[in-house]
XYZ file of C-alpha atoms in Angstrom:
474
model
C -0.004 0.332 0.050
C 1.544 3.633 -1.078
C 1.879 6.134 1.728
C 0.589 9.883 0.848
C 1.139 11.205 3.680
C 4.890 10.364 3.059
C 4.023 11.443 -0.994
C 2.612 15.229 0.483
C 5.620 15.244 2.646
C 8.098 14.862 0.500
C 6.232 16.937 -2.444
C 6.496 19.692 0.057
C 9.789 19.758 1.660
C 11.693 19.747 -1.848
C 9.806 20.567 -4.969
C 8.218 23.442 -5.682
C 4.314 21.648 -6.811
C 0.957 22.913 -6.105
C -1.660 21.464 -3.495
C -3.348 20.293 -7.117
C -0.111 19.244 -8.401
C 0.593 16.870 -5.670
C -3.122 15.408 -5.165
C -2.674 14.227 -9.224
C 0.600 12.554 -8.243
C -0.849 10.516 -5.197
C -3.515 9.913 -7.679
C -1.100 7.991 -9.480
C 0.467 6.093 -6.529
C -2.238 4.614 -5.965
C -2.024 2.003 -8.660
C 1.830 1.408 -8.385
C 1.855 -1.796 -7.072
C -0.504 -2.942 -10.007
C 1.314 -1.414 -12.488
C 4.748 -3.414 -10.738
C 2.976 -6.835 -10.257
C 1.425 -6.250 -14.385
C 5.034 -5.382 -15.550
C 7.147 -8.019 -13.109
C 9.486 -4.305 -12.514
C 10.313 -1.863 -9.819
C 7.845 1.203 -10.047
C 8.841 5.354 -9.116
C 7.604 8.855 -9.046
C 10.487 11.008 -9.576
C 9.826 14.983 -9.187
C 12.452 17.780 -10.310
C 13.505 19.551 -6.498
C 13.035 22.771 -5.846
C 16.704 24.118 -6.858
C 16.301 21.655 -10.763
C 19.682 20.111 -10.280
C 18.108 17.131 -8.571
C 15.359 14.873 -8.116
C 14.028 13.065 -5.469
C 12.227 9.670 -5.435
C 8.516 10.624 -3.849
C 6.582 7.164 -4.473
C 7.577 3.397 -5.189
C 6.326 -0.007 -5.724
C 8.086 -3.662 -5.240
C 6.536 -5.829 -7.230
C 5.458 -9.331 -6.070
C 5.691 -11.346 -9.209
C 9.068 -10.811 -9.737
C 12.415 -9.702 -7.724
C 13.179 -6.583 -6.862
C 15.637 -4.523 -8.244
C 16.816 -2.957 -4.642
C 17.629 -4.685 -1.553
C 15.832 -1.034 0.383
C 13.217 1.235 0.584
C 14.347 4.256 -1.987
C 11.827 6.503 -1.089
C 13.343 10.199 -0.022
C 16.037 9.311 -1.632
C 18.007 11.971 -4.265
C 18.659 10.504 -7.955
C 21.689 12.852 -9.953
C 21.616 13.130 -12.983
C 24.403 11.604 -14.254
C 22.998 7.954 -13.251
C 19.434 8.001 -14.740
C 19.424 10.928 -17.529
C 16.271 9.282 -19.352
C 14.187 10.923 -15.944
C 15.781 14.312 -16.474
C 14.953 14.348 -20.081
C 11.132 13.167 -19.048
C 10.836 16.075 -16.343
C 12.716 18.981 -18.850
C 11.168 17.610 -22.115
C 7.957 15.954 -21.373
C 9.076 13.559 -23.613
C 9.268 9.877 -22.977
C 12.428 7.051 -23.201
C 11.832 3.589 -23.512
C 13.841 0.785 -22.920
C 17.026 3.293 -21.951
C 19.859 1.520 -19.488
C 20.170 3.044 -16.409
C 22.461 2.304 -13.316
C 20.961 2.287 -9.862
C 22.069 3.711 -6.254
C 23.091 0.059 -5.190
C 25.309 -0.298 -8.701
C 23.150 -2.316 -10.562
C 22.306 -2.147 -14.671
C 18.577 -1.459 -15.275
C 16.597 -1.515 -18.141
C 14.773 1.975 -17.724
C 11.260 3.234 -19.124
C 10.186 6.535 -18.352
C 6.759 9.047 -19.297
C 6.145 12.282 -17.867
C 3.282 13.033 -15.415
C 1.378 15.911 -16.022
C -0.711 18.367 -13.779
C -2.790 21.536 -14.515
C -1.893 23.447 -18.504
C -0.489 20.248 -19.509
C 3.043 20.874 -17.181
C 5.123 18.118 -16.624
C 5.110 17.976 -12.895
C 6.518 14.184 -12.108
C 8.056 11.199 -13.805
C 6.609 7.495 -14.097
C 9.662 4.898 -14.351
C 10.109 0.965 -14.168
C 12.888 -0.134 -13.998
C 14.231 -4.183 -14.689
C 17.359 -5.609 -13.704
C 19.227 -6.287 -17.063
C 22.789 -6.968 -14.942
C 22.193 -10.886 -15.683
C 21.604 -10.773 -19.290
C 24.104 -8.695 -19.789
C 26.651 -10.429 -17.926
C 25.532 -13.595 -20.764
C 25.682 -11.112 -23.253
C 29.230 -10.098 -22.754
C 30.204 -13.579 -22.037
C 28.870 -14.849 -25.399
C 30.314 -12.435 -27.221
C 33.761 -13.463 -25.289
C 32.869 -17.437 -26.109
C 32.271 -16.091 -29.922
C 36.095 -14.799 -30.282
C 37.362 -17.300 -28.300
C 35.852 -19.900 -30.575
C 37.229 -17.348 -33.882
C 40.673 -17.375 -32.431
C 41.080 -21.005 -31.456
C 39.861 -22.187 -34.647
C 42.159 -19.901 -36.153
C 45.084 -21.213 -34.352
C 44.267 -24.552 -34.906
C 44.235 -24.227 -38.802
C 47.166 -22.623 -38.575
C 47.803 -25.341 -36.679
C 48.144 -27.887 -39.810
C 50.395 -25.571 -42.111
C 53.905 -26.870 -42.832
C 55.609 -24.868 -40.706
C 53.838 -26.082 -37.646
C 54.992 -29.223 -35.636
C 52.578 -28.939 -32.523
C 49.790 -31.602 -34.497
C 52.595 -33.752 -35.232
C 53.507 -34.545 -31.704
C 50.016 -34.670 -30.432
C 49.006 -38.013 -28.666
C 45.639 -37.584 -29.537
C 44.540 -38.276 -33.602
C 43.846 -35.309 -34.959
C 41.518 -34.830 -38.192
C 40.052 -32.135 -39.716
C 37.030 -32.147 -41.959
C 35.543 -29.741 -44.490
C 31.580 -30.000 -44.322
C 30.739 -32.870 -46.425
C 33.349 -34.870 -43.835
C 36.020 -34.753 -46.601
C 39.419 -35.199 -44.780
C 42.278 -31.809 -45.495
C 43.918 -32.718 -42.479
C 45.503 -35.681 -40.080
C 48.684 -36.114 -37.951
C 50.481 -39.139 -37.786
C 48.473 -40.409 -34.795
C 45.382 -40.319 -36.897
C 47.710 -42.404 -39.523
C 48.102 -45.150 -36.628
C 44.638 -44.999 -35.801
C 42.798 -45.622 -39.101
C 45.568 -48.000 -39.450
C 44.984 -50.252 -37.000
C 40.980 -49.737 -36.929
C 40.112 -50.595 -40.117
C 43.160 -51.835 -41.998
C 43.668 -48.884 -44.516
C 45.591 -46.015 -45.120
C 45.365 -42.606 -43.709
C 44.418 -40.996 -46.508
C 43.046 -36.908 -47.828
C 40.217 -36.206 -49.599
C 38.629 -39.150 -48.188
C 35.453 -38.721 -46.451
C 35.969 -39.433 -43.231
C 32.658 -42.035 -42.008
C 34.451 -44.182 -44.558
C 36.959 -45.375 -42.103
C 34.356 -44.628 -38.821
C 30.771 -45.765 -40.109
C 29.624 -46.246 -36.936
C 29.938 -42.488 -35.727
C 28.537 -40.686 -38.760
C 25.858 -39.973 -36.241
C 28.821 -37.889 -34.143
C 30.273 -36.588 -37.476
C 26.458 -35.004 -38.263
C 25.427 -33.954 -34.990
C 24.132 -30.123 -35.212
C 26.312 -29.379 -32.046
C 29.271 -27.387 -32.353
C 31.096 -29.531 -29.420
C 30.404 -32.815 -28.378
C 31.905 -35.578 -26.607
C 31.394 -39.049 -26.520
C 32.708 -42.477 -25.754
C 33.038 -45.408 -27.714
C 34.791 -48.525 -27.969
C 36.875 -49.470 -31.528
C 38.525 -53.207 -31.527
C 38.022 -53.206 -28.051
C 39.366 -50.010 -27.008
C 37.563 -46.861 -25.414
C 37.734 -43.763 -27.139
C 36.392 -40.551 -26.069
C 35.599 -38.551 -29.111
C 35.350 -34.691 -30.020
C 33.648 -33.066 -32.211
C 34.852 -29.329 -32.545
C 32.621 -26.866 -35.239
C 34.931 -23.869 -36.694
C 32.741 -21.940 -37.635
C 34.941 -19.269 -39.118
C 35.857 -21.730 -42.101
C 32.642 -24.461 -41.686
C 35.136 -26.894 -40.998
C 35.218 -29.874 -37.905
C 38.456 -30.732 -35.863
C 37.788 -34.781 -34.726
C 39.792 -35.771 -31.391
C 40.053 -39.221 -30.829
C 41.936 -39.524 -26.978
C 42.111 -43.118 -26.376
C 41.355 -43.433 -22.398
C 41.608 -47.075 -22.131
C 43.890 -47.326 -19.701
C 42.178 -44.781 -17.588
C 38.646 -46.548 -17.846
C 40.186 -49.859 -16.580
C 42.346 -47.879 -13.948
C 38.612 -46.787 -13.011
C 37.155 -50.334 -12.687
C 39.886 -51.368 -11.275
C 39.646 -49.088 -8.117
C 36.084 -49.652 -8.431
C 36.480 -54.128 -7.889
C 39.062 -52.721 -5.008
C 36.550 -50.357 -3.291
C 33.862 -53.040 -3.345
C 36.786 -55.716 -1.800
C 37.610 -53.443 1.168
C 33.816 -52.484 1.890
C 33.301 -56.663 2.302
C 36.466 -56.644 4.681
C 35.075 -53.761 6.463
C 31.450 -55.860 6.285
C 33.502 -59.056 7.895
C 34.999 -57.483 10.378
C 32.322 -55.421 11.642
C 30.230 -59.213 11.491
C 32.970 -60.554 13.346
C 32.777 -57.888 16.342
C 29.078 -58.142 16.597
C 30.121 -62.179 16.947
C 32.610 -61.968 19.589
C 30.406 -58.748 21.208
C 27.387 -61.771 21.618
C 29.591 -64.701 23.067
C 30.639 -62.450 25.356
C 26.867 -61.683 26.152
C 25.808 -65.263 26.026
C 28.393 -66.270 28.810
C 27.874 -63.307 30.744
C 23.904 -64.576 30.726
C 25.195 -68.223 30.973
C 26.701 -66.490 34.650
C 30.099 -65.160 35.745
C 31.164 -64.324 39.108
C 29.725 -60.965 39.924
C 33.512 -59.156 40.355
C 33.867 -60.455 36.919
C 31.156 -58.453 35.093
C 32.346 -55.599 34.970
C 35.592 -56.591 33.380
C 32.990 -58.634 31.059
C 30.913 -55.168 30.373
C 34.242 -53.011 29.354
C 35.605 -55.824 27.198
C 31.787 -55.923 25.356
C 31.591 -51.635 25.030
C 35.003 -51.675 23.443
C 34.697 -54.240 21.036
C 31.138 -52.544 20.021
C 32.771 -49.020 19.744
C 35.372 -50.709 17.247
C 32.505 -52.078 15.257
C 31.182 -48.461 15.362
C 33.609 -47.480 13.364
C 32.761 -50.098 10.705
C 29.224 -49.639 11.014
C 29.308 -45.544 10.113
C 31.916 -46.736 7.130
C 29.400 -48.957 5.589
C 26.799 -46.318 5.906
C 28.253 -43.974 3.950
C 29.614 -43.617 0.209
C 33.163 -43.208 1.311
C 35.629 -46.430 1.649
C 37.666 -45.619 3.893
C 36.951 -42.371 5.576
C 35.173 -42.059 8.975
C 32.638 -39.727 10.126
C 33.352 -38.653 13.737
C 30.930 -36.472 14.749
C 28.338 -39.828 13.836
C 30.919 -41.871 15.556
C 31.102 -40.354 19.249
C 27.371 -40.113 18.986
C 27.163 -43.415 18.491
C 29.367 -44.947 21.320
C 28.018 -41.811 23.920
C 24.472 -43.356 22.888
C 25.729 -46.746 23.558
C 26.721 -45.989 26.695
C 24.630 -43.643 28.346
C 22.087 -44.819 26.885
C 21.055 -48.454 26.857
C 23.066 -49.382 30.641
C 21.373 -49.039 33.944
C 23.415 -46.471 35.751
C 22.528 -47.669 39.226
C 19.427 -45.263 39.750
C 21.167 -42.264 38.814
C 19.903 -39.876 35.881
C 22.582 -39.437 32.696
C 22.212 -37.522 30.044
C 24.902 -36.936 27.493
C 25.223 -33.839 25.102
C 27.357 -33.449 21.559
C 29.284 -30.758 19.484
C 31.062 -29.852 16.585
C 31.022 -30.111 13.629
C 31.012 -33.015 10.588
C 34.697 -34.182 10.400
C 36.170 -37.243 8.624
C 39.150 -39.115 9.274
C 41.132 -42.477 8.145
C 39.750 -45.444 9.310
C 42.732 -46.688 11.337
C 42.424 -43.638 13.476
C 39.095 -43.862 14.129
C 39.644 -47.360 15.500
C 41.592 -45.463 17.923
C 39.309 -42.515 18.759
C 36.323 -44.791 19.675
C 38.881 -46.314 21.709
C 39.588 -43.497 23.793
C 36.029 -42.067 23.638
C 34.306 -45.307 24.765
C 36.835 -45.560 28.231
C 36.223 -41.375 28.678
C 32.740 -41.810 28.716
C 32.380 -45.624 30.192
C 34.947 -43.945 32.942
C 32.262 -40.850 33.455
C 29.599 -43.073 34.044
C 31.567 -45.491 36.092
C 32.940 -43.229 38.767
C 31.490 -39.212 38.122
C 28.156 -39.467 39.671
C 28.669 -41.826 42.782
C 25.504 -40.638 44.851
C 23.939 -38.441 42.455
C 20.475 -38.263 41.769
C 21.654 -37.266 37.934
C 24.307 -35.826 36.071
C 25.022 -34.594 32.936
C 28.228 -35.148 29.968
C 29.491 -33.064 27.513
C 31.611 -34.157 24.333
C 32.972 -31.864 22.300
C 35.293 -31.657 19.001
C 37.070 -28.878 17.246
C 39.740 -28.696 14.713
C 42.300 -25.592 14.975
C 45.237 -25.792 12.553
C 46.251 -29.056 11.753
C 45.002 -30.923 15.447
C 41.847 -32.326 16.792
C 40.630 -31.788 19.948
C 38.418 -34.239 21.593
C 37.009 -33.045 25.060
C 34.734 -34.999 27.801
C 33.325 -33.021 30.629
C 30.958 -33.936 33.276
C 29.597 -32.089 36.135
C 30.249 -35.333 38.885
C 31.603 -35.398 41.912
C 35.682 -34.918 40.304
C 38.391 -36.595 39.154
C 40.518 -37.098 42.827
C 44.404 -36.152 42.372
C 45.117 -39.356 44.287
C 43.255 -41.770 41.606
C 45.483 -44.543 41.094
C 45.876 -45.394 37.420
C 42.916 -47.529 35.487
C 43.202 -50.012 32.948
C 40.373 -47.424 30.753
C 42.743 -44.207 31.188
C 45.595 -46.036 30.594
C 44.678 -47.174 27.150
C 43.606 -43.772 26.521
C 47.153 -42.522 27.514
C 48.338 -45.778 25.158
C 46.207 -44.392 22.336
C 46.625 -41.038 22.150
C 50.697 -40.921 22.836
C 51.279 -43.928 20.715
C 48.818 -44.801 17.371
C 47.802 -40.702 17.836
C 50.707 -38.839 18.386
C 49.339 -36.428 20.762
C 48.352 -35.413 24.505
C 46.086 -36.630 26.765
C 45.290 -34.521 29.778
C 42.375 -35.285 32.917
C 41.802 -32.504 35.933
C 39.198 -31.733 38.438
C 37.440 -28.298 37.793
C 35.111 -26.735 39.470
C 31.924 -28.129 38.375
C 33.574 -32.025 38.072
C 36.135 -33.212 35.683
C 37.532 -32.681 31.700
C 39.427 -35.364 30.105
C 41.023 -33.577 26.835
C 42.723 -35.426 24.149
C 44.453 -33.673 21.461
C 46.270 -35.744 18.548
C 47.109 -34.017 14.594
C 45.692 -34.758 11.455
C 47.327 -36.057 8.636
C 47.319 -34.771 4.922
C 43.762 -35.971 3.677
C 41.434 -35.781 6.721
C 39.264 -32.868 6.410
C 35.800 -31.197 8.119
C 33.110 -29.816 6.625
């Protein structure tokens, strides 16, 4: 909705318009939104200022049917002739200007049409302006022009390469043919001679139609696209065939590139990836089998004092198995997303076991981060031991407790921190097997540092270790 009060105020403050003229502008402004929607363009009403040197925007409408040209409202902003000469031309001469280019106050190039608004005695009192953003269209035109110029230059260069004085085509490994509009060969390099000899057992000769040597590729040679790339199989070899039309001379360049070895290596990589995933799958299944045997033994009966040790061993095995479960759930065959790994292990330890009437919650913070699977196994054991240590010792005698697991990447070092709000780590505590495992994993397997200390709100355990090239975060 157009605010007619603001139109009246702006006109009184900045223009010489009389009340009758202002009412005429307000009448036009009431239809601005409809005009903007109909034309899918921003619409404005501009009036000359009292001095006549500048203009001021007294009303505007943004289209609901298209994206606005401006990021912010411009009502009340001054308009300068150097940027929008068509507006001042219409205000001073009373003549229309259509499809003129102008520069907005936000630096965008727009297509601008201007018609005068007349008051009493047919006098011009304002200008009605329609603006459409054409910045992208101009960029596209410039790109097309540059592409056309590049194509012509490339055409001249390639045609020049076929001259007697150039040795460049002679040393190109790809088979190179130049053909005329009738597909007759007008140039070929030594690699092309070898290709024709191997594929057809014929001698490559000038003025011979290229489709006589390669009839199965005739649809490529005759295709209307200026640039066409296809993969074809010839004599159990895979070739990438490129057809490039040289518009300036109406000739066509055809390039055969042997990519047999590349495709064979890709096939080998796919086979290896499948094999690696199968190995990961079997390792995961074997670990789960061991875990099932431990559970079976615990159900069949073990001494009460041994149950805790069985449970700790079971959790360690399941933590390692989590690494392979995450690998198998992702597309990568050897990278593990660490946030998912930590969350899986933490939830298993906190929410799947009884904690002697203590309500324990766990929270995680960090971003998506990938590390190699061999390193992920060590990280899994470290996280398992630290969270398990909190669950066992941090909340004795407490009704509830909270564990916070966070990790962050600084430079080339990853820091994993496990914090609890429990009773606090005792200064005189004897080293446990779990913390000895953590210290060994961090210092020997991950080449990092491990610290555990008591603070005002519980205990903080921190592990820092460097990441090798190839490991990354997102």
